[in-house]
Coordinates of C-alpha atoms in Angstrom, one line a residue:
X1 CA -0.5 18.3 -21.8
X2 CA 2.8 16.3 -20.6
X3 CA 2.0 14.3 -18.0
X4 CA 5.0 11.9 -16.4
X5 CA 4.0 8.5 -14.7
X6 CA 6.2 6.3 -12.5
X7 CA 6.2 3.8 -9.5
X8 CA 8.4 2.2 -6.5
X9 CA 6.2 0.3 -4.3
X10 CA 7.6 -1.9 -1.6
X11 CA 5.8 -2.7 2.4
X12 CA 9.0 -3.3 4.6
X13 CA 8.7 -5.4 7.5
X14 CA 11.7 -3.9 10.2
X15 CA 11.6 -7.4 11.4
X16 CA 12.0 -9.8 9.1
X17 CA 15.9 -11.4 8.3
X18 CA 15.7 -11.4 4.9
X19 CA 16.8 -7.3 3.2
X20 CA 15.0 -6.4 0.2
X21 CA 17.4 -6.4 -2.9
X22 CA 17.6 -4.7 -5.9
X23 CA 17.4 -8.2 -7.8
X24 CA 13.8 -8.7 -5.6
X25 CA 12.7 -5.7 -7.9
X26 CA 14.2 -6.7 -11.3
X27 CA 12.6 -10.5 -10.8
X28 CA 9.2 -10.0 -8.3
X29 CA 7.9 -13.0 -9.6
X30 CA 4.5 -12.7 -10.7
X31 CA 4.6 -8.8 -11.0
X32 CA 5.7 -6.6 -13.7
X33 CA 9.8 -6.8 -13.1
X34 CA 11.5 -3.1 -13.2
X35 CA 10.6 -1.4 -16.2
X36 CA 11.9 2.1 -17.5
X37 CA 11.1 4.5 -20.7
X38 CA 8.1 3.0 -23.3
X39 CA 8.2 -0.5 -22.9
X40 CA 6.8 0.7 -19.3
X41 CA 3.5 2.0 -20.9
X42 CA 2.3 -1.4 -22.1
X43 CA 3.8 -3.6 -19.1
X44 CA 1.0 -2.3 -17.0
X45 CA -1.7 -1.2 -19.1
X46 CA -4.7 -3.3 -18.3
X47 CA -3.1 -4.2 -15.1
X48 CA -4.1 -4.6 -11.5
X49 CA -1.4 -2.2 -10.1
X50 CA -2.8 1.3 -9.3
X51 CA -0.7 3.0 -12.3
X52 CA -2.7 0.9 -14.6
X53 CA -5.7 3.2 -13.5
X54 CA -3.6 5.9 -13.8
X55 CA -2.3 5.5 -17.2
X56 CA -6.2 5.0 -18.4
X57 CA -7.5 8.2 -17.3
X58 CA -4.4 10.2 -18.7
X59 CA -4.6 8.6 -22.4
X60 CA -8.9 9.3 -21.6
X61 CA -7.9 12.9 -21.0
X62 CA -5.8 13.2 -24.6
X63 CA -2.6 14.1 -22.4
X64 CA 0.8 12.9 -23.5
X65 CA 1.8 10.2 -21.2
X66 CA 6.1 10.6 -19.9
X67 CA 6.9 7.0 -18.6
X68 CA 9.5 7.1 -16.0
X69 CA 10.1 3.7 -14.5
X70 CA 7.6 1.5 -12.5
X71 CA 8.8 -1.5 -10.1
X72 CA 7.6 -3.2 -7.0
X73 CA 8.9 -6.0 -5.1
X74 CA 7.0 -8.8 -2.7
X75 CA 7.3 -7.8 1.0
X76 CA 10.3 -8.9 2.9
X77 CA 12.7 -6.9 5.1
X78 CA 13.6 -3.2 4.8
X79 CA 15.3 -2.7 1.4
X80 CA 18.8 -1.6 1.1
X81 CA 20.6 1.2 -0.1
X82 CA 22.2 -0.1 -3.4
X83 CA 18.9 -0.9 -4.4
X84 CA 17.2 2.3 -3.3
X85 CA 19.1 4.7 -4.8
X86 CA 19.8 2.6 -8.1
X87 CA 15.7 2.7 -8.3
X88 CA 14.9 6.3 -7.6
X89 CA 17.8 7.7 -9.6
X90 CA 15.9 5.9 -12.5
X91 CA 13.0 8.1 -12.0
X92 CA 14.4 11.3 -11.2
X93 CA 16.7 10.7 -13.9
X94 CA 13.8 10.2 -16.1
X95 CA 12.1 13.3 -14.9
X96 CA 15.7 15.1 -16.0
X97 CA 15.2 13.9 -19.1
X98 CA 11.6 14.9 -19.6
X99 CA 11.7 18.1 -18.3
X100 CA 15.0 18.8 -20.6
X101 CA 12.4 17.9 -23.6
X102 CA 9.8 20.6 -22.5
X103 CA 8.2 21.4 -19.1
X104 CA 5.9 18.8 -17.2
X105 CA 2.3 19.9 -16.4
X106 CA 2.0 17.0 -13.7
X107 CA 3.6 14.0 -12.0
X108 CA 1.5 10.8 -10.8
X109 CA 3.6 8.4 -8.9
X110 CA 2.4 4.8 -7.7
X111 CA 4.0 4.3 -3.9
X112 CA 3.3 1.6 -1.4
X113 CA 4.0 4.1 1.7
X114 CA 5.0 1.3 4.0
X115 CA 8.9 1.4 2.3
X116 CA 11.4 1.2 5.0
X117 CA 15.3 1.5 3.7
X118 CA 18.7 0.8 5.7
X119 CA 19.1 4.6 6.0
X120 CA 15.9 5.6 5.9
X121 CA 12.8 5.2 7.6
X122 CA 10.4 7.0 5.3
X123 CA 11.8 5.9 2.1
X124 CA 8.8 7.8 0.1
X125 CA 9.3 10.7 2.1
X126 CA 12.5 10.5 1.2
X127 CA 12.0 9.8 -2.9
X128 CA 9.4 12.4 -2.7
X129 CA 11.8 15.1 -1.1
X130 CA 14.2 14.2 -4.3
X131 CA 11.4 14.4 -7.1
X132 CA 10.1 17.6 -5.9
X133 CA 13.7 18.8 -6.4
X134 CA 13.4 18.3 -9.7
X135 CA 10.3 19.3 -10.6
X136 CA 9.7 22.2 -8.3
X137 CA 5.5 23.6 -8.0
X138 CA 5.1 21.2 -11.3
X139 CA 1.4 19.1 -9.4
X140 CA 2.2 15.9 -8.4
X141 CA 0.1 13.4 -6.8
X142 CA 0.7 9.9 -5.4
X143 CA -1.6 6.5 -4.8
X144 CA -0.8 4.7 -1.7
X145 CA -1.9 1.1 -0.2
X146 CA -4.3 1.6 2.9
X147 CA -1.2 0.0 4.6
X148 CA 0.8 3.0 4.3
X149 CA 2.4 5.0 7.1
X150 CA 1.7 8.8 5.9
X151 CA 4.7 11.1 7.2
X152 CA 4.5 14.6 7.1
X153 CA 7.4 14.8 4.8
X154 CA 5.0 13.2 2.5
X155 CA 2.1 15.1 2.6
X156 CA 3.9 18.3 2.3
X157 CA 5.9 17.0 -0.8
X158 CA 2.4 16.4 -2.4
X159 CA -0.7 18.1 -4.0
X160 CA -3.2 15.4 -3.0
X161 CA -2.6 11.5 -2.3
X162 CA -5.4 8.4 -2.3
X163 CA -5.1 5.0 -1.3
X164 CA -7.2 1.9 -1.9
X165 CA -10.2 1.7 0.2
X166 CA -10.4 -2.0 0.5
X167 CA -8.5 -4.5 2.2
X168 CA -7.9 -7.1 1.1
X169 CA -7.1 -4.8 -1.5
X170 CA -9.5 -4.9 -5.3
X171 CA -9.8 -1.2 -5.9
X172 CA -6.0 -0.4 -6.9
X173 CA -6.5 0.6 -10.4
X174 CA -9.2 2.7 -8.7
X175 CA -7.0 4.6 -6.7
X176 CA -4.5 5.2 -9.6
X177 CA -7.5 6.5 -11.5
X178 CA -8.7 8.8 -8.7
X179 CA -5.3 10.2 -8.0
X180 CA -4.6 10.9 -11.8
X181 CA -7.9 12.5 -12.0
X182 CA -7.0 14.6 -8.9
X183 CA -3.9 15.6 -10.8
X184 CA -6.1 16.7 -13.6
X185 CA -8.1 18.5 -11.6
X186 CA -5.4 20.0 -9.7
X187 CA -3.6 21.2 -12.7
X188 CA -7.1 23.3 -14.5
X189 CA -7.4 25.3 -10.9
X190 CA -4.2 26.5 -10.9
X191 CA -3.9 26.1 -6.9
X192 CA -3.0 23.4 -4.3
X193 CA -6.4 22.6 -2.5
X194 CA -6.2 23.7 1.1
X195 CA -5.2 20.1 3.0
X196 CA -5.1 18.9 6.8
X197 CA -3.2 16.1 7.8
X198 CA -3.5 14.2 11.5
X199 CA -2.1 11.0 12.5
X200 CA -3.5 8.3 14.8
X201 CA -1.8 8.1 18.3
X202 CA -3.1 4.2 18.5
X203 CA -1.5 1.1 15.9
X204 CA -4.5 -0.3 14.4
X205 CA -3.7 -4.6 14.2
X206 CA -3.8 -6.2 11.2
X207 CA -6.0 -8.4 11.9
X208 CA -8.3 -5.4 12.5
X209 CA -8.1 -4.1 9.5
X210 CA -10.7 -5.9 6.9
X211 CA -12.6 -3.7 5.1
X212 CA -15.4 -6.0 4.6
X213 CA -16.5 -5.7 7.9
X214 CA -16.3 -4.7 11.7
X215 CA -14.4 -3.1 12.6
X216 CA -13.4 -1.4 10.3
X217 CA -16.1 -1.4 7.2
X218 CA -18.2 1.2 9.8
X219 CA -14.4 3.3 9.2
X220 CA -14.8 3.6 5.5
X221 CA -19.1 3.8 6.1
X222 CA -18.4 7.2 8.0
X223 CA -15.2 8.2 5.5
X224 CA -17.4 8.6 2.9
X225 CA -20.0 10.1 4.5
X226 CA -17.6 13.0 6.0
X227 CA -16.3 13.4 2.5
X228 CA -19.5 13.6 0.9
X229 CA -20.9 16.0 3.7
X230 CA -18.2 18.6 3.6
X231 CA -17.8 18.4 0.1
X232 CA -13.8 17.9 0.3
X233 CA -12.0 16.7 -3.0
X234 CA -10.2 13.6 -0.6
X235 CA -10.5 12.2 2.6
X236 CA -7.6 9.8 2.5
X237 CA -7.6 7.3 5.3
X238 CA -4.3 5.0 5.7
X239 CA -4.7 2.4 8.6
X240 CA -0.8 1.8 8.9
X241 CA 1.3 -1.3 8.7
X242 CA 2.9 -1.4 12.2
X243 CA 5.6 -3.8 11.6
X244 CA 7.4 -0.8 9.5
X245 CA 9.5 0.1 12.8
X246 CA 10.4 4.3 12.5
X247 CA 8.6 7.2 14.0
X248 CA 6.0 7.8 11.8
X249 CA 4.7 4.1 11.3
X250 CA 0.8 3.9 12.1
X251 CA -2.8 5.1 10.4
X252 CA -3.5 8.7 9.4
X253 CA -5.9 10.8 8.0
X254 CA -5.3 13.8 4.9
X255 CA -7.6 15.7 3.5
X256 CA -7.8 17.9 0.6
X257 CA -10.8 20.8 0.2
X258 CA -11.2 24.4 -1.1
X259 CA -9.5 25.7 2.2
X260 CA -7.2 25.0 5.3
X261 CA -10.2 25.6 7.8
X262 CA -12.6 23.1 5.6
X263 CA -10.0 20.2 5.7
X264 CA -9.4 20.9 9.1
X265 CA -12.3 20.3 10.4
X266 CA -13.0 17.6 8.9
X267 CA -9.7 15.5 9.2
X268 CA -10.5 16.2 12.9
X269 CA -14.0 14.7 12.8
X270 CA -12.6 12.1 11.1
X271 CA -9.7 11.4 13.8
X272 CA -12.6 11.8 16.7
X273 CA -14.9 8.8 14.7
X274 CA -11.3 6.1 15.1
X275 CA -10.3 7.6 18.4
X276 CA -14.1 6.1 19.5
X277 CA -13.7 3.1 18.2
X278 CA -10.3 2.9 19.8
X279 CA -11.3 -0.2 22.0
X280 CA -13.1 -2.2 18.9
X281 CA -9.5 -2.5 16.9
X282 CA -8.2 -4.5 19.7
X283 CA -9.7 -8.1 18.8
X284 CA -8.7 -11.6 20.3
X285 CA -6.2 -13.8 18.8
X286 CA -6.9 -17.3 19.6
X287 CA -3.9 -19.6 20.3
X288 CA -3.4 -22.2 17.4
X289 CA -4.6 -25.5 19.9
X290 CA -7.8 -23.2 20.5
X291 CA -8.5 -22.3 16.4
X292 CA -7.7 -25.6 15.4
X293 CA -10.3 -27.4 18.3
X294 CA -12.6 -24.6 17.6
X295 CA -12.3 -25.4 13.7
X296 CA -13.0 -29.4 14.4
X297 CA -16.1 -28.5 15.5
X298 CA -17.2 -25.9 13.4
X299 CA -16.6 -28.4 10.5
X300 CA -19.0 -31.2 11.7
X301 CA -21.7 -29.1 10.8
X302 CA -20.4 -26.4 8.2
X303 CA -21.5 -26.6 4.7
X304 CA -18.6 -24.8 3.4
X305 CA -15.2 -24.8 4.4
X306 CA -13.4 -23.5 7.6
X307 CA -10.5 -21.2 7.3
X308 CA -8.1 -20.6 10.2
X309 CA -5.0 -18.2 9.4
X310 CA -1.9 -17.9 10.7
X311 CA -1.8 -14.6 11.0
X312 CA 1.6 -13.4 12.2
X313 CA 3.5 -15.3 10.1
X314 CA 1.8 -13.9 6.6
X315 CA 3.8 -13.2 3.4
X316 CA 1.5 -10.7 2.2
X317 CA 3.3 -8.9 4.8
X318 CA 6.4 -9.9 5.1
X319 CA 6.7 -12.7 6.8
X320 CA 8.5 -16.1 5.3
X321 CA 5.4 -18.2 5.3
X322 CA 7.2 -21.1 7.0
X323 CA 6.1 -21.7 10.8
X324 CA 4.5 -25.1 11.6
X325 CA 2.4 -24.1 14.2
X326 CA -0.8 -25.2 13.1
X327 CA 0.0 -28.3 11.0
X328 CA 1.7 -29.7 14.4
X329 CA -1.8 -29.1 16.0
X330 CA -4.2 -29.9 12.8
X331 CA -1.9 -33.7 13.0
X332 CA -1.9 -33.8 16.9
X333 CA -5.9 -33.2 17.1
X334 CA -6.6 -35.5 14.3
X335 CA -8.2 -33.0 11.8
X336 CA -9.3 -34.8 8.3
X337 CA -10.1 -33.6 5.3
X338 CA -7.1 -30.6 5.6
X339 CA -5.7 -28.5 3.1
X340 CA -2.8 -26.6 3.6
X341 CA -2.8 -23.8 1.7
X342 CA 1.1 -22.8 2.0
X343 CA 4.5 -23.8 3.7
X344 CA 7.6 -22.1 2.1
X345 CA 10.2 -24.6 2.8
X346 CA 12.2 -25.8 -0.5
X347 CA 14.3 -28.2 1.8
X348 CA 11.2 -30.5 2.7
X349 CA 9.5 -30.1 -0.8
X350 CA 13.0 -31.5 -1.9
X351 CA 12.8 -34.2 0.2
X352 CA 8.8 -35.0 -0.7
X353 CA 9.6 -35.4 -3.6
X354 CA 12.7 -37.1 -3.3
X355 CA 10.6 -39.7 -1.3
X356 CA 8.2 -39.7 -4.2
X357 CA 5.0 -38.3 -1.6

């Protein structure tokens, strides 16, 4: 069994300056730069990145494992074409290749879901649209980040997809496992599982989104009790990344089961359990003067330490990591004992040290 394994993972943010570049991919700085061919195989066994998971059930499963290419790059703004197209002709030139040495029995491909390109809004959709060129009713199946915004173009280019279920995120080897073992599976029945995809008509915040608790963990709570009760191969719940700005950006629900009607019905009991919770998504954001008051007071009496986040300005997500907000009110309140955990600002670290401070 010939199974091909690549990855292009980027979350674009449609509103922040800085463009993604095809050097952010080559040098990601504390990732696995972009890799193609064998050398691929061993730069992410063992891994945190969902392919890692991937790549161990395949070698579990005896199946010969076709490297493509893998890459990723941090999040920034939407990526541009040169880069783009210089990455996904890698991998479909790679599935060329392999399919010229002797047919494919599956695909597995690592995506973010959230990748926004100059001339494209659904850059998966898009990469998708070009692989299943290539390889034609050959199964394929994709991991995604929770943060993804599922198009249709991408559920219809696929035989089954599954994201992470946590965020912050510690199950993607997980995913990569489950969707390469849905590829398995996919390939000894012989059939594409019926499927039902819905989207949410409602952004869920980022700030809403923790897995770890409400309101959200009660989200994943009834997920896999739906799954469980219907007996359908995937539920796959995607909460969205809302600063991707195109049509499709925001959360979504596919499923995958032995028919249309079974998928059905439960992707839309699914989508009725978020549309009632509508109301508990929309949490307050204290202002920084308020969080860092509130977190003076809290402190006099905490036994561990207090963590207030400036949310909006997060790199994890895009954002350049660089506002002042809350160090102008930690100073102006008279907070002690602060650690700042981050400012990205090379011209004042210059100067510290310069000054010797």
């Amino acid at each position: 069994m010939r199974l091909a394994i690549g990855g292009f993972l980027h979350e674009s943010h449609s509103f922040a300056p800085r463009a993604t570049t095809y050097d952010d991919f080559v040098n990601p700085g504390g990732w696995v730069g972009l890799i193609s061919g064998a050398g691929m195989i061993d730069a992410i066994r063992g891994t945190s990145v969902p392919a890692a998971g991937a790549l161990q059930i395949a070698e579990e499963a005896g199946a010969t494992v076709v490297p493509l290419s893998w890459t990723f790059a941090n999040p920034a703004g939407p990526v541009q074409d040169t880069a783009f197209e210089r990455i996904s002709a890698l991998i479909c030139a790679g599935l060329s290749n392999a399919m010229d040495q002797g047919a494919l029995d599956g695909v597995y491909l690592d995506l973010h879901g959230a990748m926004v390109v100059d001339s494209y809004g659904d850059g998966e959709g898009e990469l998708l649209r070009r692989v299943r060129a290539i390889i034609g009713a050959t199964p394929l199946t994709i991991s995604l980040d929770p943060h993804a915004n599922v198009s249709k173009r991408m559920v219809d280019m696929v035989d089954a997809i599954a994201p992470f279920r946590t965020y912050p995120h510690v199950d993607m080897p997980a995913a990569g496992a489950r969707a390469m073992t849905l590829l398995l599976e996919r390939i000894a029945r012989g059939k594409p599982w019926g499927r039902a995809f819905r989207q949410i008509d409602f952004w869920i915040p980022i700030t809403s989104q923790c897995t770890q608790m409400p309101p959200m963990a009660p989200v994943f709570d009834v997920r896999a009790e739906l799954a469980k009760a219907a007996g359908v191969r995937e539920l796959a719940f995607c909460f969205g990344f809302p600063y991707a700005d195109f049509a499709d950006c925001g959360a979504s629900v596919a499923v995958y089961g032995e028919n249309d009607a079974v998928a059905a019905a439960v992707a839309d009991k699914m989508v009725a359990e978020i549309n009632a919770r509508e109301v508990t998504f929309a949490l307050d954001v204290v202002p920084g003067r308020e969080a860092v008051a509130e977190a003076i007071r809290l402190s006099n009496s905490a036994r561990k330490p207090v963590v207030i986040a400036d949310t909006q300005d997060n790199p994890g997500g895009g954002g350049h990591g660089d506002t002042t907000g809350l160090l102008r009110e930690l100073i102006a309140q008279g907070a002690q004992g602060v650690v700042v955990g981050l400012i990205n600002d090379a011209e004042s670290a210059a100067q510290c040290h310069q000054a010797g401070e």
